[in-house]
PDB file of C-alpha atoms in Angstrom:
ATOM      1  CA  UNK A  30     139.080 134.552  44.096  1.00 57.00           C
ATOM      2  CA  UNK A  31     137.249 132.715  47.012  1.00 74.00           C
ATOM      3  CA  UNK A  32     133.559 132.082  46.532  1.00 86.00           C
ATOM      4  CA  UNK A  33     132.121 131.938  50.262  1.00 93.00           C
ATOM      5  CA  UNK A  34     128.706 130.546  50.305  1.00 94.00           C
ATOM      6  CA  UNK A  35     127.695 132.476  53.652  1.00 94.00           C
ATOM      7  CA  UNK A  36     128.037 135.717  55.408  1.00 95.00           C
ATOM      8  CA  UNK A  37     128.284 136.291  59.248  1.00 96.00           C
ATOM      9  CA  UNK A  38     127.006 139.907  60.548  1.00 97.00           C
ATOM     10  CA  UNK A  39     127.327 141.433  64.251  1.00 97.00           C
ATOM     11  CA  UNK A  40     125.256 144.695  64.942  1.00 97.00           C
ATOM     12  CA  UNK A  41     125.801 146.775  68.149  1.00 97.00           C
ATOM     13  CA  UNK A  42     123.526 149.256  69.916  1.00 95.00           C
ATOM     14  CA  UNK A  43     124.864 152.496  69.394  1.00 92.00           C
ATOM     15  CA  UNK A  44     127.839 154.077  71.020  1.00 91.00           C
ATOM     16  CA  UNK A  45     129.296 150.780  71.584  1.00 94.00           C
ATOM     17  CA  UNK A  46     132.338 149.210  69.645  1.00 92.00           C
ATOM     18  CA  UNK A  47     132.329 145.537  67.886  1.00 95.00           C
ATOM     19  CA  UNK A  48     135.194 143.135  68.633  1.00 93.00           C
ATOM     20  CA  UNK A  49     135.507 141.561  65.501  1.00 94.00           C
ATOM     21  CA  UNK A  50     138.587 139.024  66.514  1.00 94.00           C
ATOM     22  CA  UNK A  51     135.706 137.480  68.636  1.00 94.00           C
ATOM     23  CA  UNK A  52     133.672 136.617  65.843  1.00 93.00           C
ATOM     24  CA  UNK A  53     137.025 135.970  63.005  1.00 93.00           C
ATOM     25  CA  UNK A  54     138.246 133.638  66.362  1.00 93.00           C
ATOM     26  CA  UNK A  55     134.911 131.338  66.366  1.00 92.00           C
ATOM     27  CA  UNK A  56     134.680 131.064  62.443  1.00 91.00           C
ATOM     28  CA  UNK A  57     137.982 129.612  62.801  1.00 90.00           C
ATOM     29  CA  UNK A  58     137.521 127.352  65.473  1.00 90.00           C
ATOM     30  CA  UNK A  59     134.280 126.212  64.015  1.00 86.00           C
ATOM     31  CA  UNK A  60     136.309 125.078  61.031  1.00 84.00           C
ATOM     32  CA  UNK A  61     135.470 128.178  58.753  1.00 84.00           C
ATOM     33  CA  UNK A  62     137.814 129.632  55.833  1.00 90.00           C
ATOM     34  CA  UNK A  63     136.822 133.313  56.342  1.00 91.00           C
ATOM     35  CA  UNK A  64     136.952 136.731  54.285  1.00 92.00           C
ATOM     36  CA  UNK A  65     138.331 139.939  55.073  1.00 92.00           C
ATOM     37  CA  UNK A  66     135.974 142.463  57.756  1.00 94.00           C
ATOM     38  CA  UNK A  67     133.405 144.793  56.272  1.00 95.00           C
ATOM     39  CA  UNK A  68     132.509 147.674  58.228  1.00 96.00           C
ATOM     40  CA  UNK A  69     128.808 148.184  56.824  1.00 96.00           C
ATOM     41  CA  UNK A  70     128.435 151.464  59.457  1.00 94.00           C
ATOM     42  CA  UNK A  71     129.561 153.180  62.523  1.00 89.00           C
ATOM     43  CA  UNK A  72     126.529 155.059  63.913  1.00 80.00           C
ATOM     44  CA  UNK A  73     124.561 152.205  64.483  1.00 83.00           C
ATOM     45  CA  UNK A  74     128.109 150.374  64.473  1.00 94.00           C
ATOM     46  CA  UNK A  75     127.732 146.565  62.449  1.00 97.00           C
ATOM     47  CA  UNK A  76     130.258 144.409  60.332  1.00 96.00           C
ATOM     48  CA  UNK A  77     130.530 141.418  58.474  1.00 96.00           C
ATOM     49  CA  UNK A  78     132.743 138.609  57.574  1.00 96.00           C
ATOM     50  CA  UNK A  79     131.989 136.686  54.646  1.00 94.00           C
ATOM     51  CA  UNK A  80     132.893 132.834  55.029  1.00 92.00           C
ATOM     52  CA  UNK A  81     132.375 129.109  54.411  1.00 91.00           C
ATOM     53  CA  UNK A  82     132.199 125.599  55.752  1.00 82.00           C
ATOM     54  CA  UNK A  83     131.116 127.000  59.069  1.00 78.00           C
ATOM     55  CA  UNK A  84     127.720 125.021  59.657  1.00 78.00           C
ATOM     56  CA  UNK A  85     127.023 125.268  63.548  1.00 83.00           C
ATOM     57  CA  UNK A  86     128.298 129.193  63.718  1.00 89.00           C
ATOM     58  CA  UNK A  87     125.264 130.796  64.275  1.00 90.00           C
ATOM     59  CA  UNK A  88     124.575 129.482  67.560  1.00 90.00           C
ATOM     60  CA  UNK A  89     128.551 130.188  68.124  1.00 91.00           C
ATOM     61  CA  UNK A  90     128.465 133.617  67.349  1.00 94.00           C
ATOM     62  CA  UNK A  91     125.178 134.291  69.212  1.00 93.00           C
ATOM     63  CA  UNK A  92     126.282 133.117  72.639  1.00 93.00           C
ATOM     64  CA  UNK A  93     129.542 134.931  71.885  1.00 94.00           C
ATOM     65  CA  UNK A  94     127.776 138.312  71.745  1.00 95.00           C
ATOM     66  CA  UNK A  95     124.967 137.446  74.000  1.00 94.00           C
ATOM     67  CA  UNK A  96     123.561 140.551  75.597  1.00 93.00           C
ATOM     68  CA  UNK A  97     126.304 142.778  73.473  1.00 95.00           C
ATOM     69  CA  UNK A  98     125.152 142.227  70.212  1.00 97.00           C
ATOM     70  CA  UNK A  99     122.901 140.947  67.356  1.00 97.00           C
ATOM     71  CA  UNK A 100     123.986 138.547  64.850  1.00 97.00           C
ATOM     72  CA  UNK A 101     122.983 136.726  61.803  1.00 97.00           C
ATOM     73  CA  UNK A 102     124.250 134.224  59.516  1.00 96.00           C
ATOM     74  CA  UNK A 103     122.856 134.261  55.777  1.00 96.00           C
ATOM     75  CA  UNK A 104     123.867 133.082  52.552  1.00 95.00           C
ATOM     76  CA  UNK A 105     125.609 135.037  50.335  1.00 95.00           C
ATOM     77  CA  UNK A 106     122.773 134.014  47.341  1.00 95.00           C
ATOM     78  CA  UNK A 107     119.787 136.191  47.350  1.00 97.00           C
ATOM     79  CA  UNK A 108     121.040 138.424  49.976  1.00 97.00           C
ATOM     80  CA  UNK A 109     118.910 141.462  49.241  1.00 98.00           C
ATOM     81  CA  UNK A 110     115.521 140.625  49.798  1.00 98.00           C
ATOM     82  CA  UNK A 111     112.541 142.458  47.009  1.00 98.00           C
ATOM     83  CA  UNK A 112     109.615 142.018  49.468  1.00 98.00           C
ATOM     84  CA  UNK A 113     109.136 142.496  53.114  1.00 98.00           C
ATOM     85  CA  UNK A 114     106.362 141.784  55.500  1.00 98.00           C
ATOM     86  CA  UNK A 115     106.382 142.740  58.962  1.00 98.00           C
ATOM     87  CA  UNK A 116     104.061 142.575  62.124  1.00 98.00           C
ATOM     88  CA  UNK A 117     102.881 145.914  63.052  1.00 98.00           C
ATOM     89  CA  UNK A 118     102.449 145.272  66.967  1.00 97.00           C
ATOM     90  CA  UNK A 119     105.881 145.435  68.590  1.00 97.00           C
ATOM     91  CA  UNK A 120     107.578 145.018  65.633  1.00 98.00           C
ATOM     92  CA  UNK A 121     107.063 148.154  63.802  1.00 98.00           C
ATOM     93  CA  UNK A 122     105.606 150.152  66.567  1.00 98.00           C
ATOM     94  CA  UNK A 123     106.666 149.998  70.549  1.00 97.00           C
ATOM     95  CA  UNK A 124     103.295 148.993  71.846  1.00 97.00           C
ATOM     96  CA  UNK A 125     100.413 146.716  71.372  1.00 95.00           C
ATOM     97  CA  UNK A 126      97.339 148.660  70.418  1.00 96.00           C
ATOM     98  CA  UNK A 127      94.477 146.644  71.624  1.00 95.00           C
ATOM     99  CA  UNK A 128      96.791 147.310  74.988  1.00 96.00           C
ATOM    100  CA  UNK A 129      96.654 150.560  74.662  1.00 96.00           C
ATOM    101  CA  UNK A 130      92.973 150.600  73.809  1.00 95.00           C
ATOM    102  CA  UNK A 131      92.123 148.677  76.272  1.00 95.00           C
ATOM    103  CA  UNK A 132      93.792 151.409  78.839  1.00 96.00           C
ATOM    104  CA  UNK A 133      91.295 153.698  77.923  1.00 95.00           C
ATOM    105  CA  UNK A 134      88.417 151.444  79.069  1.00 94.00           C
ATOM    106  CA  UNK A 135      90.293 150.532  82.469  1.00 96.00           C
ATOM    107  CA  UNK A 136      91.109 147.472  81.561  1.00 96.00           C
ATOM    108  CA  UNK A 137      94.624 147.440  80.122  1.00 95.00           C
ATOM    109  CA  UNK A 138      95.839 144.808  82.632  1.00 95.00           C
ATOM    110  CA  UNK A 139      93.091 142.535  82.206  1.00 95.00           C
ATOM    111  CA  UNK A 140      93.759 142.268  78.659  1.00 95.00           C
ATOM    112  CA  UNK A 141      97.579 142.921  78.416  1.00 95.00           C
ATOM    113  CA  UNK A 142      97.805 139.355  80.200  1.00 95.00           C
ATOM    114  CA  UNK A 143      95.755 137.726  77.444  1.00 94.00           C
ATOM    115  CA  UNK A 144      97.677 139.300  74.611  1.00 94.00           C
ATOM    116  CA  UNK A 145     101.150 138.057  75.954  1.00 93.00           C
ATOM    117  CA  UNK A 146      99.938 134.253  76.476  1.00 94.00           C
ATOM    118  CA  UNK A 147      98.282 134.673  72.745  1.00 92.00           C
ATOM    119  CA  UNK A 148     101.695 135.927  71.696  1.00 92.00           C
ATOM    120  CA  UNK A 149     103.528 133.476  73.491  1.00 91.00           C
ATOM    121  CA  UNK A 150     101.522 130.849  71.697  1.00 92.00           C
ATOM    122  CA  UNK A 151      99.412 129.624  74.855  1.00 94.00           C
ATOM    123  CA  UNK A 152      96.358 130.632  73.994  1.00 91.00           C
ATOM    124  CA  UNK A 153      94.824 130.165  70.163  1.00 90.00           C
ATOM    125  CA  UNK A 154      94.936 133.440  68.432  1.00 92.00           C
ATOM    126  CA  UNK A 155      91.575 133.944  67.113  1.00 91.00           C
ATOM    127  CA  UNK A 156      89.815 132.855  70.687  1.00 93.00           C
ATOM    128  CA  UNK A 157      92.305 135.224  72.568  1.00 94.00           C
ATOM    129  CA  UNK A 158      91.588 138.036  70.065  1.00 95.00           C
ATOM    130  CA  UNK A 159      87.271 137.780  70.421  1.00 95.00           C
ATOM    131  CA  UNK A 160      87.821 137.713  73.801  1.00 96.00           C
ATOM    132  CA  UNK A 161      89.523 141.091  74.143  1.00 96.00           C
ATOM    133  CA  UNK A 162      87.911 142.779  71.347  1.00 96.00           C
ATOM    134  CA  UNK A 163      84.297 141.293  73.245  1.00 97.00           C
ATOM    135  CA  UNK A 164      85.656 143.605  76.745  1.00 96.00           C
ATOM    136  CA  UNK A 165      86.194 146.681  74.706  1.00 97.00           C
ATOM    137  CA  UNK A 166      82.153 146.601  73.777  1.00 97.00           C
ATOM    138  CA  UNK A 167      80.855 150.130  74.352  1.00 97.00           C
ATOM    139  CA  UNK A 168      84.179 151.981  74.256  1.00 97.00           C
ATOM    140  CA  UNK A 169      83.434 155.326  72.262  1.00 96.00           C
ATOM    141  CA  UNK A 170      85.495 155.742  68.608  1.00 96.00           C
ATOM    142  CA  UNK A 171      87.081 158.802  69.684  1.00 97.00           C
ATOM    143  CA  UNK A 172      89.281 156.404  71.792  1.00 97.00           C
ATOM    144  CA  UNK A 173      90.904 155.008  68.949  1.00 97.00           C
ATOM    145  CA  UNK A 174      91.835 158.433  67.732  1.00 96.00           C
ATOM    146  CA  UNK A 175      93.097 158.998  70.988  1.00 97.00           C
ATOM    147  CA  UNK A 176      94.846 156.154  71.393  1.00 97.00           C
ATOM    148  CA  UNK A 177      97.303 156.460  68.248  1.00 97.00           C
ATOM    149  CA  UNK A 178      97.533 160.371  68.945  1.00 97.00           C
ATOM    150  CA  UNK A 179      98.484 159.772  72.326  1.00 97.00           C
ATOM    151  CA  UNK A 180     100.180 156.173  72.514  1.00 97.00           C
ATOM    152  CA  UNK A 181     101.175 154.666  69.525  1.00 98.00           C
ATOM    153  CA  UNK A 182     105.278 155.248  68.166  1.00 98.00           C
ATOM    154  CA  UNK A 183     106.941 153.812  65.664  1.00 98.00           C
ATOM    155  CA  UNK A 184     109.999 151.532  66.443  1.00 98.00           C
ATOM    156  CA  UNK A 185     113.583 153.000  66.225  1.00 97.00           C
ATOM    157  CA  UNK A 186     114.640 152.632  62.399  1.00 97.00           C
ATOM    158  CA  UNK A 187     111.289 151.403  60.957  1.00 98.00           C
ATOM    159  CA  UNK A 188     110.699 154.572  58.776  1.00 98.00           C
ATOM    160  CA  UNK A 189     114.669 153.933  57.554  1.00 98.00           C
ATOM    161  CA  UNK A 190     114.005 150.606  57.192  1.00 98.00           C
ATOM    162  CA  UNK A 191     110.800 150.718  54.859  1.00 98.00           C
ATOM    163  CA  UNK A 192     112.112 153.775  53.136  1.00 98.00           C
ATOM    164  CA  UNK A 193     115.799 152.180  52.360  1.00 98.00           C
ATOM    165  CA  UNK A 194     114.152 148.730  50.775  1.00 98.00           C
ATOM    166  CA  UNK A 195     111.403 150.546  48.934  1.00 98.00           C
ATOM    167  CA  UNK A 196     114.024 152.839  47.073  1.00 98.00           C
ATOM    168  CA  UNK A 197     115.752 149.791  46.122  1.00 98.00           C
ATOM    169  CA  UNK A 198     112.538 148.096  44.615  1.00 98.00           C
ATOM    170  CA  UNK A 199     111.122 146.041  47.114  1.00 98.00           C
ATOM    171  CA  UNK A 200     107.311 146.198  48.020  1.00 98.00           C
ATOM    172  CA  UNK A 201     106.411 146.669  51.636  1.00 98.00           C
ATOM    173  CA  UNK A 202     103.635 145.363  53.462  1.00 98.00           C
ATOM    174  CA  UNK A 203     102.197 146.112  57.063  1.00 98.00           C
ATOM    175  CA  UNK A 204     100.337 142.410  57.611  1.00 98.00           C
ATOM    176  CA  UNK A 205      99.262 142.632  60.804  1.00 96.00           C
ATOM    177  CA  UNK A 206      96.435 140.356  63.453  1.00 94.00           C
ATOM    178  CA  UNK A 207      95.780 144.266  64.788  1.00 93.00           C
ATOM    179  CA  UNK A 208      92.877 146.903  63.382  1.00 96.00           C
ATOM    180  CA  UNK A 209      93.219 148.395  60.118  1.00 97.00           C
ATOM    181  CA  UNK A 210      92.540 151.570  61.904  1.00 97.00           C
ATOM    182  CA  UNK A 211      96.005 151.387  63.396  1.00 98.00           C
ATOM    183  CA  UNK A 212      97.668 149.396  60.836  1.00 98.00           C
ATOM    184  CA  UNK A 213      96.133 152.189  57.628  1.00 98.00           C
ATOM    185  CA  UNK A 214      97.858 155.296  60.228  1.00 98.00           C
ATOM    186  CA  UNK A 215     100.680 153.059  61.014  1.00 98.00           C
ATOM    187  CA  UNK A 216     101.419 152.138  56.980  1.00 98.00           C
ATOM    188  CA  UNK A 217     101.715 155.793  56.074  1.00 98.00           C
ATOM    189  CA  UNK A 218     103.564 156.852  58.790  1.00 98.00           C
ATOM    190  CA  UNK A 219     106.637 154.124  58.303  1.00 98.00           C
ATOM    191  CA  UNK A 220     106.235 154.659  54.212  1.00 98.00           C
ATOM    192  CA  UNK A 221     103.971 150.823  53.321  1.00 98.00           C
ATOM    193  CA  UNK A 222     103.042 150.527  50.361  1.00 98.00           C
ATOM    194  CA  UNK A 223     100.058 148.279  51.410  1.00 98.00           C
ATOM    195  CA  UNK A 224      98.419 147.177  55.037  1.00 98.00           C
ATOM    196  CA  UNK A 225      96.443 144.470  56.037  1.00 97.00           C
ATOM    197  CA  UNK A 226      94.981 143.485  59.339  1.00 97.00           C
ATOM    198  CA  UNK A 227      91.476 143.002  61.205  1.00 97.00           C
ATOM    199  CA  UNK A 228      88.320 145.133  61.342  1.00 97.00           C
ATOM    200  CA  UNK A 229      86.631 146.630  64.130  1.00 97.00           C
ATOM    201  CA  UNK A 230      83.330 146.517  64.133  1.00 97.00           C
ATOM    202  CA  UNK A 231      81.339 150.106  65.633  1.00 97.00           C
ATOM    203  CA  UNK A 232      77.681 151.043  65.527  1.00 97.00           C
ATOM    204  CA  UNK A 233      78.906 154.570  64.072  1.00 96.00           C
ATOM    205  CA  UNK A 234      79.394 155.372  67.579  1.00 97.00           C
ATOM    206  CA  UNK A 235      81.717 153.192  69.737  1.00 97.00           C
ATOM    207  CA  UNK A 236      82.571 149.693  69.508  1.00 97.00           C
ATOM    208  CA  UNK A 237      80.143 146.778  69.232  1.00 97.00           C
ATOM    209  CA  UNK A 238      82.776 144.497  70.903  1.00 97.00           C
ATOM    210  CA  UNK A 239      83.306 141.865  67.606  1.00 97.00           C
ATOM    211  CA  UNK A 240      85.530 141.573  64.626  1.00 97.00           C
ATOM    212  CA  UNK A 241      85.142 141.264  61.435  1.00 96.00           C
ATOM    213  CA  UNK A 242      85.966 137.791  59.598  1.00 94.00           C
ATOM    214  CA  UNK A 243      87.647 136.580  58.649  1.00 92.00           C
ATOM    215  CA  UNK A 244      89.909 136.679  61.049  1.00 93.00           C
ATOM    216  CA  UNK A 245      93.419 137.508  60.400  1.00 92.00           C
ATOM    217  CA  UNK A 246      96.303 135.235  62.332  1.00 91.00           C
ATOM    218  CA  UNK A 247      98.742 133.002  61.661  1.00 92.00           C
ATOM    219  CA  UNK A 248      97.796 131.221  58.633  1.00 94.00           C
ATOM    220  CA  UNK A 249      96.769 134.603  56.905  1.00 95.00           C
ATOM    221  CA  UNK A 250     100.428 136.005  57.247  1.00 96.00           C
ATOM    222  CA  UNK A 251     101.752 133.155  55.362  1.00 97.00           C
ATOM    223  CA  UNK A 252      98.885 133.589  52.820  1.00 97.00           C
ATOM    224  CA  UNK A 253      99.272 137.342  52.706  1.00 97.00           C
ATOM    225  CA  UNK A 254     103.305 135.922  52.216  1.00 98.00           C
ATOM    226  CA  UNK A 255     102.329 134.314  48.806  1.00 98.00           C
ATOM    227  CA  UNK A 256     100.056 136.336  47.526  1.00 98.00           C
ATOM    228  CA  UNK A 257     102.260 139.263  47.870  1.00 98.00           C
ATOM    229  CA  UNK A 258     104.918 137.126  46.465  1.00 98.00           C
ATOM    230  CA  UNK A 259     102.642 135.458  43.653  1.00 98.00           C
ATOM    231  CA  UNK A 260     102.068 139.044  42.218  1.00 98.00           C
ATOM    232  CA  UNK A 261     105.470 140.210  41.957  1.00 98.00           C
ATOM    233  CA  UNK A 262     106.281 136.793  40.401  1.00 98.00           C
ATOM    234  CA  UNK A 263     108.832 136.126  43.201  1.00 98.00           C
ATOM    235  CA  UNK A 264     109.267 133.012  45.358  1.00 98.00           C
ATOM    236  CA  UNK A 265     109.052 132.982  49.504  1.00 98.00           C
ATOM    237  CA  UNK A 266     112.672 132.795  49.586  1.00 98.00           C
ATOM    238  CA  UNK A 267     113.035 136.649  48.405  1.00 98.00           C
ATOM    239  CA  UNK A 268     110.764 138.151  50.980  1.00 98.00           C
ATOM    240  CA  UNK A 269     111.677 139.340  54.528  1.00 98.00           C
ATOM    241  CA  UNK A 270     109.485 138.527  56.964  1.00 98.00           C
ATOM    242  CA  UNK A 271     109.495 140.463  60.529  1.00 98.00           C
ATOM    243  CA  UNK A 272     107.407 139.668  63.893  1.00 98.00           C
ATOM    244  CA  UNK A 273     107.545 138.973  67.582  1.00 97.00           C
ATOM    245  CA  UNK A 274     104.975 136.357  68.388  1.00 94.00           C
ATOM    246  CA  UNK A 275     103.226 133.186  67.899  1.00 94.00           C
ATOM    247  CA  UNK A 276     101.282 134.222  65.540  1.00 95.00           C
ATOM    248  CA  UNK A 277     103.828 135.432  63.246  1.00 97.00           C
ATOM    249  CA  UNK A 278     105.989 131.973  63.246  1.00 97.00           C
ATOM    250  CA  UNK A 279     104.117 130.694  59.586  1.00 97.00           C
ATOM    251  CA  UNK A 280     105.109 133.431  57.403  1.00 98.00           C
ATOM    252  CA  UNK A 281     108.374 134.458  59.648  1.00 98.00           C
ATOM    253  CA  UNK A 282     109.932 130.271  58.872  1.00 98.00           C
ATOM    254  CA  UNK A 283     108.499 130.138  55.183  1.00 98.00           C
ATOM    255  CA  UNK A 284     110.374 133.616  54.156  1.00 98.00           C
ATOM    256  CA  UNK A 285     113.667 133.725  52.824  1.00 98.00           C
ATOM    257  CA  UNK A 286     114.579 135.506  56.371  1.00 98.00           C
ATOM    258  CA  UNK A 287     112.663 135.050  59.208  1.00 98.00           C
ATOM    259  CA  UNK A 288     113.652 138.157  61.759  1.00 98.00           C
ATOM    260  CA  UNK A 289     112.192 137.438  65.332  1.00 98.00           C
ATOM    261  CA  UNK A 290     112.507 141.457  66.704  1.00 98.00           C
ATOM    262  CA  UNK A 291     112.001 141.692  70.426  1.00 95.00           C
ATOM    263  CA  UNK A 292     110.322 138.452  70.268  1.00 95.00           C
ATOM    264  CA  UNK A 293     108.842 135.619  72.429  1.00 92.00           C
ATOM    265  CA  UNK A 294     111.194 133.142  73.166  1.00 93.00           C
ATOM    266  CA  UNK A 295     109.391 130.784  70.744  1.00 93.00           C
ATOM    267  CA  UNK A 296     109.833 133.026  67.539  1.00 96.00           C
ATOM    268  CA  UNK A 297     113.448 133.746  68.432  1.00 95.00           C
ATOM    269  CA  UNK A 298     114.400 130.068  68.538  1.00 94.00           C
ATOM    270  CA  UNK A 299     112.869 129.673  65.166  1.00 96.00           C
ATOM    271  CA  UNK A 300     113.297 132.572  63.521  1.00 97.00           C
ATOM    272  CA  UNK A 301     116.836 133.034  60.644  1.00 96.00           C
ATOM    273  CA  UNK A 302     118.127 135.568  63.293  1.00 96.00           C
ATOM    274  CA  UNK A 303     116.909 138.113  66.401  1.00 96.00           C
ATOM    275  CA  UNK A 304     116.952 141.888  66.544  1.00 97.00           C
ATOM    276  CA  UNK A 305     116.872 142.559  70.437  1.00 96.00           C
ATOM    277  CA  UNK A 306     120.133 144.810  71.305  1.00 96.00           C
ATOM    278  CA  UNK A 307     119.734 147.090  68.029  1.00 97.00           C
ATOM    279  CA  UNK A 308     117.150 148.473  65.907  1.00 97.00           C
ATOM    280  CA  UNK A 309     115.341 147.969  63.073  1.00 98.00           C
ATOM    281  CA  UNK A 310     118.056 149.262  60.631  1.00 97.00           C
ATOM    282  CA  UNK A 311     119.787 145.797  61.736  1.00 98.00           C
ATOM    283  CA  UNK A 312     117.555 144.187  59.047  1.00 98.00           C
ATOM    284  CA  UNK A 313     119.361 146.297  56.337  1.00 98.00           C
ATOM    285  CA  UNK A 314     122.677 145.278  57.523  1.00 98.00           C
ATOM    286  CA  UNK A 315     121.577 141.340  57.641  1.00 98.00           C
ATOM    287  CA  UNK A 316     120.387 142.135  53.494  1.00 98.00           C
ATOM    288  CA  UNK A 317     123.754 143.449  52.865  1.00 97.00           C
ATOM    289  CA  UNK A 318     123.187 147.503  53.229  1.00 97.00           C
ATOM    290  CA  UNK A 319     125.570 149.417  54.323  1.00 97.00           C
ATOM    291  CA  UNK A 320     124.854 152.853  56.352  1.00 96.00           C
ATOM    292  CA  UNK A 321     125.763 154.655  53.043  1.00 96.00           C
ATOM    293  CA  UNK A 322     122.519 153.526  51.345  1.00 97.00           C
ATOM    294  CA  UNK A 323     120.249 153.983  54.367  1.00 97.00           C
ATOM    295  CA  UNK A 324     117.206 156.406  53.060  1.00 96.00           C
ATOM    296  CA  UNK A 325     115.757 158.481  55.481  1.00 88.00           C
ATOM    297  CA  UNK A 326     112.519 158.039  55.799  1.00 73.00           C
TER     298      UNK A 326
END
């Protein structure tokens, strides 16, 4: 029986079809021995082709399915991953809630501008994030409410997602440079087991415009990585790790699988693989799930 070292996986949106002699066709001409197709589901349709001695594929099988499809390439070894961190802020909800916020003191464009050069890795994290949180001084606490009543929804698949690797024994953690009052609501609603992120700071009344420290960004997501890790007695290379921007790039190329999910351009290129045609449920089918052992969450 052939041992392949490496599995190749193609996720469509749904209601669209996978052509999998595209993807068998550049295994082989990337000088591949390949394995039979797995369907691993049809409502959110995605298969796999298990395979060796195909080292440049992944960039192959991307530009094959560009704009059609997701893909991945992963090893075969330690497929299933027993911890996962993931960015709250257009990762695991659709918006960015100190966007949002902002929106309810009028100054949503203002400050959406500064929180997609931060994310793009222009700006430094913790001066972009002082900045905005300074304009929001004054805004009343019954915004925040409002806000995640009113704006704030979680990503297709995240609740399937968190609930599907949870029943199968991994911990889940919300790790996020947001508010814990967003990423506490957020945690329960997609099934965490744990949240971290930054604190506003209010006079009991509305905000005081600063943050408490320290501050969390980049270099706490990888710690928050390992000491998530450290208590389970696992290694980095067994976690998940899930994000869209800069400040996600630490813990999302230290994990076992880096996903960049509707990312900036600089967490894509880095990241293991990209979810931006499909949904979070991709990340089950990259582990080795199939549709049959999706949990609803």
């Amino acid at each position: 029986m052939t041992e392949y070292t490496h599995v190749a996986i193609v996720a469509a949106p749904q209601g669209h079809e996978i052509d999998s002699t595209i993807a068998r066709d550049i295994i082989a001409s990337v000088g591949g021995i390949q394995g039979p197709v797995h369907t691993l589901g049809d409502h959110s349709p995605a298969i796999e082709i298990a395979h060796s001695g195909a080292a440049t594929l992944p960039d192959a099988l991307a530009s094959a399915y560009k704009g059609a499809a997701d893909t991945a390439v992963v090893p075969t070894a330690n497929r299933r991953k027993r911890l996962l961190i993931c960015d709250m802020d257009s990762t695991i909800i659709e918006q960015e809630c100190l966007d949002e916020l902002a929106d309810y003191a009028g100054l949503k464009a203002e400050i959406s501008v500064i929180t997609e050069r931060a994310m793009r890795g222009e700006l430094d994290f913790e001066g972009a994030l002082t900045e905005r949180v300074s304009m929001l001084r004054g805004l009343s606490l019954d915004a925040l409410a409002q806000c995640f009543a009113e704006r704030i929804t979680l990503a297709p698949g995240a609740k399937t997602l968190v609930a599907t690797m949870a029943r199968h024994g991994a911990r889940c953690v919300l790790v996020s440079g947001g508010f814990t009052y967003f990423t506490e609501r957020v945690a329960e609603a997609a099934g965490f087991h744990a949240h971290r992120g930054n604190t506003l700071i209010d006079d009991g009344a509305a905000l005081t415009g600063e943050v408490g420290r320290p501050i969390l960004g980049r270099e706490a997501k990888l710690t928050a990585l390992d000491e998530e890790a450290a208590a389970l007695g696992l290694s980095r290379g067994d976690a998940l790790c899930m994000g869209d921007g800069a400040n996600d790039l630490a813990m999302i190329t230290a994990a076992g699988l880096g996903l960049a999910v509707h990312a900036k351009p600089v967490v894509a290129e880095q990241a293991d693989a990209a979810v931006s045609m499909t949904d979070l449920t991709t990340a089950l089918y990259i582990q080795g799930y199939t549709e049959a052992d999706f949990v609803a969450g």
